[in-house]
Structures are given as structure tokens and as C-alpha cells.
PDB file of C-alpha atoms in Angstrom:
ATOM      1  CA  MET A   1     -15.270  34.884  83.824  1.00 51.00           C
ATOM      2  CA  ASN A   2     -16.983  31.625  84.711  1.00 53.00           C
ATOM      3  CA  ALA A   3     -14.407  28.820  84.561  1.00 61.00           C
ATOM      4  CA  ARG A   4     -17.027  26.169  83.763  1.00 83.00           C
ATOM      5  CA  VAL A   5     -18.579  27.189  80.478  1.00 91.00           C
ATOM      6  CA  LYS A   6     -20.170  25.380  77.546  1.00 96.00           C
ATOM      7  CA  VAL A   7     -20.212  26.358  73.900  1.00 97.00           C
ATOM      8  CA  GLY A   8     -22.667  24.678  71.558  1.00 98.00           C
ATOM      9  CA  LEU A   9     -21.958  24.589  67.836  1.00 98.00           C
ATOM     10  CA  VAL A  10     -24.954  24.178  65.523  1.00 98.00           C
ATOM     11  CA  ARG A  11     -24.891  24.058  61.744  1.00 98.00           C
ATOM     12  CA  HIS A  12     -27.888  25.831  60.217  1.00 98.00           C
ATOM     13  CA  PHE A  13     -30.938  23.798  59.200  1.00 98.00           C
ATOM     14  CA  ARG A  14     -30.926  22.055  55.820  1.00 97.00           C
ATOM     15  CA  VAL A  15     -31.288  24.415  52.870  1.00 97.00           C
ATOM     16  CA  LYS A  16     -34.125  23.867  50.369  1.00 97.00           C
ATOM     17  CA  HIS A  17     -32.002  23.985  47.248  1.00 95.00           C
ATOM     18  CA  ASP A  18     -31.709  20.935  45.021  1.00 94.00           C
ATOM     19  CA  TYR A  19     -28.594  20.009  43.116  1.00 91.00           C
ATOM     20  CA  PRO A  20     -28.603  21.027  39.452  1.00 92.00           C
ATOM     21  CA  PRO A  21     -30.803  18.737  37.341  1.00 90.00           C
ATOM     22  CA  LYS A  22     -28.149  18.289  34.626  1.00 90.00           C
ATOM     23  CA  LEU A  23     -25.556  15.560  35.110  1.00 90.00           C
ATOM     24  CA  LEU A  24     -22.668  17.707  33.883  1.00 95.00           C
ATOM     25  CA  VAL A  25     -22.317  21.382  34.790  1.00 94.00           C
ATOM     26  CA  THR A  26     -19.853  24.169  34.057  1.00 94.00           C
ATOM     27  CA  PRO A  27     -18.025  26.288  36.633  1.00 91.00           C
ATOM     28  CA  ASP A  28     -20.364  29.205  35.862  1.00 92.00           C
ATOM     29  CA  GLU A  29     -23.380  26.975  36.574  1.00 92.00           C
ATOM     30  CA  VAL A  30     -21.788  25.922  39.871  1.00 91.00           C
ATOM     31  CA  ALA A  31     -21.254  29.581  40.817  1.00 90.00           C
ATOM     32  CA  ASP A  32     -24.920  30.296  39.998  1.00 92.00           C
ATOM     33  CA  TRP A  33     -25.951  27.312  42.131  1.00 93.00           C
ATOM     34  CA  PHE A  34     -24.023  28.717  45.121  1.00 91.00           C
ATOM     35  CA  LEU A  35     -25.790  32.074  44.689  1.00 91.00           C
ATOM     36  CA  GLY A  36     -29.138  30.278  44.741  1.00 93.00           C
ATOM     37  CA  TYR A  37     -28.093  28.290  47.805  1.00 93.00           C
ATOM     38  CA  ASP A  38     -27.283  31.497  49.685  1.00 91.00           C
ATOM     39  CA  ALA A  39     -30.753  32.888  48.887  1.00 90.00           C
ATOM     40  CA  ALA A  40     -32.784  29.694  49.465  1.00 94.00           C
ATOM     41  CA  ASP A  41     -35.087  29.020  52.407  1.00 96.00           C
ATOM     42  CA  ILE A  42     -34.469  26.329  55.048  1.00 97.00           C
ATOM     43  CA  GLU A  43     -36.295  23.224  56.229  1.00 97.00           C
ATOM     44  CA  TYR A  44     -37.120  23.983  59.844  1.00 97.00           C
ATOM     45  CA  GLY A  45     -36.460  21.239  62.337  1.00 95.00           C
ATOM     46  CA  HIS A  46     -35.885  20.583  66.014  1.00 95.00           C
ATOM     47  CA  VAL A  47     -32.552  20.906  67.798  1.00 95.00           C
ATOM     48  CA  ASP A  48     -32.124  19.109  71.120  1.00 95.00           C
ATOM     49  CA  LEU A  49     -30.588  21.858  73.252  1.00 95.00           C
ATOM     50  CA  SER A  50     -30.185  19.747  76.378  1.00 91.00           C
ATOM     51  CA  GLY A  51     -26.710  19.754  77.829  1.00 85.00           C
ATOM     52  CA  GLY A  52     -26.376  23.448  78.519  1.00 88.00           C
ATOM     53  CA  ASN A  53     -27.969  26.488  80.116  1.00 94.00           C
ATOM     54  CA  TRP A  54     -27.889  28.508  76.893  1.00 97.00           C
ATOM     55  CA  GLN A  55     -27.793  32.187  77.800  1.00 96.00           C
ATOM     56  CA  HIS A  56     -26.322  33.652  74.604  1.00 97.00           C
ATOM     57  CA  CYS A  57     -26.571  32.959  70.891  1.00 98.00           C
ATOM     58  CA  PHE A  58     -24.216  34.081  68.155  1.00 98.00           C
ATOM     59  CA  CYS A  59     -24.877  33.412  64.492  1.00 98.00           C
ATOM     60  CA  SER A  60     -23.659  34.091  60.988  1.00 97.00           C
ATOM     61  CA  ASP A  61     -25.121  37.003  59.070  1.00 96.00           C
ATOM     62  CA  LEU A  62     -26.356  34.717  56.271  1.00 95.00           C
ATOM     63  CA  PRO A  63     -30.156  34.257  56.203  1.00 95.00           C
ATOM     64  CA  ARG A  64     -30.099  30.456  56.691  1.00 96.00           C
ATOM     65  CA  ALA A  65     -28.133  30.839  59.937  1.00 97.00           C
ATOM     66  CA  ILE A  66     -30.262  33.714  61.223  1.00 97.00           C
ATOM     67  CA  LYS A  67     -33.479  31.772  60.576  1.00 97.00           C
ATOM     68  CA  THR A  68     -32.044  28.735  62.353  1.00 98.00           C
ATOM     69  CA  ALA A  69     -30.894  30.790  65.345  1.00 98.00           C
ATOM     70  CA  GLU A  70     -34.292  32.482  65.646  1.00 97.00           C
ATOM     71  CA  ALA A  71     -36.029  29.091  65.526  1.00 97.00           C
ATOM     72  CA  ILE A  72     -33.923  27.491  68.270  1.00 97.00           C
ATOM     73  CA  PHE A  73     -33.078  30.377  70.621  1.00 97.00           C
ATOM     74  CA  LYS A  74     -35.642  32.581  72.327  1.00 94.00           C
ATOM     75  CA  GLY A  75     -33.522  35.562  73.281  1.00 93.00           C
ATOM     76  CA  ASP A  76     -31.254  38.193  71.816  1.00 95.00           C
ATOM     77  CA  ILE A  77     -29.069  36.914  69.000  1.00 98.00           C
ATOM     78  CA  VAL A  78     -25.716  38.469  68.147  1.00 98.00           C
ATOM     79  CA  VAL A  79     -25.221  38.389  64.367  1.00 98.00           C
ATOM     80  CA  LEU A  80     -21.558  38.231  63.305  1.00 98.00           C
ATOM     81  CA  GLU A  81     -20.093  38.466  59.822  1.00 96.00           C
ATOM     82  CA  ASP A  82     -17.104  36.505  61.199  1.00 97.00           C
ATOM     83  CA  LEU A  83     -19.366  33.421  61.410  1.00 98.00           C
ATOM     84  CA  ARG A  84     -20.131  33.560  57.686  1.00 95.00           C
ATOM     85  CA  GLU A  85     -19.425  30.513  55.508  1.00 92.00           C
ATOM     86  CA  ILE A  86     -16.044  30.340  53.790  1.00 88.00           C
ATOM     87  CA  GLU A  87     -16.447  31.545  50.215  1.00 84.00           C
ATOM     88  CA  PRO A  88     -15.935  28.815  47.589  1.00 80.00           C
ATOM     89  CA  TYR A  89     -12.961  28.945  45.259  1.00 75.00           C
ATOM     90  CA  PRO A  90     -14.065  30.971  42.210  1.00 73.00           C
ATOM     91  CA  PHE A  91     -13.861  28.583  39.287  1.00 78.00           C
ATOM     92  CA  ARG A  92     -15.153  30.315  36.154  1.00 81.00           C
ATOM     93  CA  GLY A  93     -15.876  29.374  32.559  1.00 80.00           C
ATOM     94  CA  ASN A  94     -18.111  27.292  30.344  1.00 81.00           C
ATOM     95  CA  ARG A  95     -15.658  24.955  28.666  1.00 86.00           C
ATOM     96  CA  ILE A  96     -15.205  22.235  31.280  1.00 91.00           C
ATOM     97  CA  LYS A  97     -18.208  20.188  32.390  1.00 94.00           C
ATOM     98  CA  LEU A  98     -18.101  17.840  35.373  1.00 94.00           C
ATOM     99  CA  PRO A  99     -20.683  16.291  37.688  1.00 95.00           C
ATOM    100  CA  PHE A 100     -21.858  18.802  40.295  1.00 93.00           C
ATOM    101  CA  LEU A 101     -20.579  16.756  43.254  1.00 91.00           C
ATOM    102  CA  VAL A 102     -17.107  16.624  41.685  1.00 93.00           C
ATOM    103  CA  TRP A 103     -17.162  20.430  41.461  1.00 91.00           C
ATOM    104  CA  ALA A 104     -18.305  20.642  45.095  1.00 86.00           C
ATOM    105  CA  VAL A 105     -15.301  18.601  46.209  1.00 87.00           C
ATOM    106  CA  LEU A 106     -12.899  20.501  43.933  1.00 87.00           C
ATOM    107  CA  VAL A 107     -14.123  23.864  45.237  1.00 83.00           C
ATOM    108  CA  ARG A 108     -13.059  22.923  48.781  1.00 82.00           C
ATOM    109  CA  LEU A 109      -9.892  21.028  47.857  1.00 84.00           C
ATOM    110  CA  VAL A 110      -8.562  23.822  45.689  1.00 81.00           C
ATOM    111  CA  TRP A 111      -9.434  26.360  48.403  1.00 79.00           C
ATOM    112  CA  TYR A 112      -7.527  24.281  50.933  1.00 77.00           C
ATOM    113  CA  PHE A 113      -4.396  23.807  48.829  1.00 78.00           C
ATOM    114  CA  LYS A 114      -4.191  26.887  46.621  1.00 71.00           C
ATOM    115  CA  SER A 115      -4.370  30.578  47.315  1.00 68.00           C
ATOM    116  CA  HIS A 116      -6.296  33.012  45.161  1.00 69.00           C
ATOM    117  CA  PRO A 117      -6.280  36.796  45.538  1.00 72.00           C
ATOM    118  CA  ASN A 118     -10.083  36.929  45.894  1.00 72.00           C
ATOM    119  CA  VAL A 119     -10.403  34.057  48.370  1.00 78.00           C
ATOM    120  CA  GLU A 120      -9.865  34.133  52.110  1.00 85.00           C
ATOM    121  CA  THR A 121      -6.816  32.192  53.310  1.00 86.00           C
ATOM    122  CA  ARG A 122      -6.859  29.454  55.973  1.00 88.00           C
ATOM    123  CA  ARG A 123      -4.889  31.824  58.206  1.00 91.00           C
ATOM    124  CA  ALA A 124      -7.600  34.477  57.848  1.00 92.00           C
ATOM    125  CA  VAL A 125     -10.316  31.912  58.633  1.00 94.00           C
ATOM    126  CA  ARG A 126      -8.420  30.821  61.765  1.00 96.00           C
ATOM    127  CA  GLU A 127      -8.111  34.477  62.811  1.00 97.00           C
ATOM    128  CA  ARG A 128     -11.811  35.174  62.478  1.00 96.00           C
ATOM    129  CA  SER A 129     -12.536  31.955  64.390  1.00 98.00           C
ATOM    130  CA  ARG A 130     -10.320  33.297  67.189  1.00 98.00           C
ATOM    131  CA  ARG A 131     -12.230  36.590  67.183  1.00 98.00           C
ATOM    132  CA  VAL A 132     -15.556  34.763  67.417  1.00 98.00           C
ATOM    133  CA  ILE A 133     -14.444  32.574  70.326  1.00 98.00           C
ATOM    134  CA  ASP A 134     -12.982  35.649  72.088  1.00 97.00           C
ATOM    135  CA  GLN A 135     -16.367  37.367  71.843  1.00 97.00           C
ATOM    136  CA  VAL A 136     -18.288  34.252  72.903  1.00 97.00           C
ATOM    137  CA  LEU A 137     -16.107  33.774  75.989  1.00 96.00           C
ATOM    138  CA  ARG A 138     -16.473  37.439  76.955  1.00 95.00           C
ATOM    139  CA  ALA A 139     -20.240  36.833  77.144  1.00 94.00           C
ATOM    140  CA  ASP A 140     -19.543  34.746  80.265  1.00 86.00           C
ATOM    141  CA  GLY A 141     -22.141  32.004  80.113  1.00 92.00           C
ATOM    142  CA  ASP A 142     -23.175  29.026  78.056  1.00 96.00           C
ATOM    143  CA  SER A 143     -23.379  30.142  74.431  1.00 97.00           C
ATOM    144  CA  LEU A 144     -24.725  28.741  71.186  1.00 98.00           C
ATOM    145  CA  ILE A 145     -22.984  29.418  67.890  1.00 98.00           C
ATOM    146  CA  VAL A 146     -24.984  28.896  64.683  1.00 98.00           C
ATOM    147  CA  SER A 147     -22.714  28.694  61.675  1.00 97.00           C
ATOM    148  CA  HIS A 148     -21.803  26.723  58.544  1.00 97.00           C
ATOM    149  CA  ALA A 149     -20.197  23.401  57.611  1.00 94.00           C
ATOM    150  CA  ALA A 150     -16.829  24.675  56.346  1.00 92.00           C
ATOM    151  CA  LEU A 151     -16.289  27.060  59.281  1.00 95.00           C
ATOM    152  CA  MET A 152     -17.274  24.696  62.088  1.00 97.00           C
ATOM    153  CA  PRO A 153     -14.032  22.640  62.098  1.00 96.00           C
ATOM    154  CA  PHE A 154     -12.105  25.907  62.575  1.00 96.00           C
ATOM    155  CA  LEU A 155     -14.345  26.877  65.505  1.00 98.00           C
ATOM    156  CA  ARG A 156     -13.926  23.373  66.965  1.00 98.00           C
ATOM    157  CA  ALA A 157     -10.126  23.616  66.636  1.00 97.00           C
ATOM    158  CA  GLU A 158     -10.094  27.013  68.357  1.00 98.00           C
ATOM    159  CA  LEU A 159     -12.231  25.719  71.226  1.00 98.00           C
ATOM    160  CA  ARG A 160      -9.923  22.717  71.675  1.00 97.00           C
ATOM    161  CA  ARG A 161      -6.880  25.010  71.593  1.00 97.00           C
ATOM    162  CA  ARG A 162      -8.431  26.859  74.543  1.00 96.00           C
ATOM    163  CA  GLY A 163      -8.965  23.732  76.604  1.00 95.00           C
ATOM    164  CA  PHE A 164     -12.509  22.770  75.625  1.00 97.00           C
ATOM    165  CA  ARG A 165     -13.508  19.163  75.169  1.00 97.00           C
ATOM    166  CA  GLY A 166     -16.183  18.024  72.798  1.00 96.00           C
ATOM    167  CA  PRO A 167     -17.071  15.696  69.966  1.00 96.00           C
ATOM    168  CA  TRP A 168     -15.123  15.265  66.768  1.00 94.00           C
ATOM    169  CA  PHE A 169     -17.033  15.716  63.528  1.00 93.00           C
ATOM    170  CA  GLY A 170     -16.088  15.712  59.877  1.00 88.00           C
ATOM    171  CA  GLN A 171     -18.833  17.622  58.128  1.00 90.00           C
ATOM    172  CA  ALA A 172     -21.253  18.818  60.774  1.00 95.00           C
ATOM    173  CA  ALA A 173     -24.840  17.633  60.399  1.00 96.00           C
ATOM    174  CA  ASN A 174     -27.559  20.226  59.876  1.00 97.00           C
ATOM    175  CA  GLY A 175     -29.455  21.151  63.042  1.00 96.00           C
ATOM    176  CA  LEU A 176     -27.375  19.032  65.413  1.00 97.00           C
ATOM    177  CA  LEU A 177     -25.871  20.450  68.616  1.00 97.00           C
ATOM    178  CA  TYR A 178     -22.197  19.731  69.334  1.00 97.00           C
ATOM    179  CA  VAL A 179     -21.417  20.658  72.960  1.00 97.00           C
ATOM    180  CA  PHE A 180     -17.918  21.723  74.022  1.00 97.00           C
ATOM    181  CA  GLU A 181     -17.096  22.191  77.688  1.00 96.00           C
ATOM    182  CA  ARG A 182     -14.202  23.652  79.615  1.00 89.00           C
ATOM    183  CA  THR A 183     -14.069  22.825  83.299  1.00 73.00           C
TER     184      THR A 183
END
């Protein structure tokens, strides 16, 4: 295996899916919005891929990630379910109405702090991040990973755990390359 390797993390391009038009929405309306988001098209853009000799590309199996990977990488793309976005916490019901952005924050906070039998645990997300990085490093060459906002901090943490250096980010920007290098 090449000791000097780079891994580039890219969040998929921006999704063409507006927030709900109503000020207050129910949990069921939020769940419907997420379904629409998963099916929506993307706004194609340009990704500056300088900083690496990108020989491999791995991406999530969700359409927005596949479309992004195909737009930025001109070679074979390995599609991995392990790179899929973390499922949101499944709030349900029609009784409580809150602003959509409050629900968006609650979905992630509750996922982070509370377990639910139908939701993947943080431990499981860390494990699939490990599997992805194992596969990427076996490819032996500079590799791009196209994924999603909630998963990217886990991928970043796994790369750092393995001796890679790269930029810190909170929520990754759409269509921006974050380069991690191990020398």
C-alpha cells in the first residue's frame, strides 16, 4: 500500500428541494419532506479537484450522490450503501406543529442523544465509516468519497484516527472538496 495517500471528501451537490411553504409543520409533513428530498434532483456545479491525483471514486447509493460523483469523476465509481446518509429520527404525528428548521435540528439532536429501535446507532455509523475507509485504503491510490452532511464528520474522524490530516468542518458545504492526507 502506498504510504502517501490522499482521500477527498465531497458532499453531494445542492438538492433542488425547497423547504415547506407553511411556517408550522407536523412531524408527518417533515417525514414527507425528507422523502421528497431523497427523490429530488440536484443543482450541478463545479468541484475544484486540485490537490490530488484522483484514481478512485466511492459514493453513496442515493441518487444525489451518484449524480454528483458522475459529474465530477470520469472513471469507474464504486457505489456503497455504507456511504448512505444517516436516517433521520422518525418523529410521527399531526398534533404538534413547529417551524421546519426547528424540526430539522430536533431530528439530529434526538438521533444523537436518544436511541430508537428503527434508527441506526452512533456506534453502527462509526462501524460503517470504518468499513468505508478500509475499502478506500485497499484501493491504494488517491480516492474521492462522495457522501452526505451527517456522515462526513464520521468519515473525517475515522481518517484522523488513522493518521490523516485535513481540514475541520462543521456541516460540510455542498460540492466542496476536503482533502485529507497521510504521509
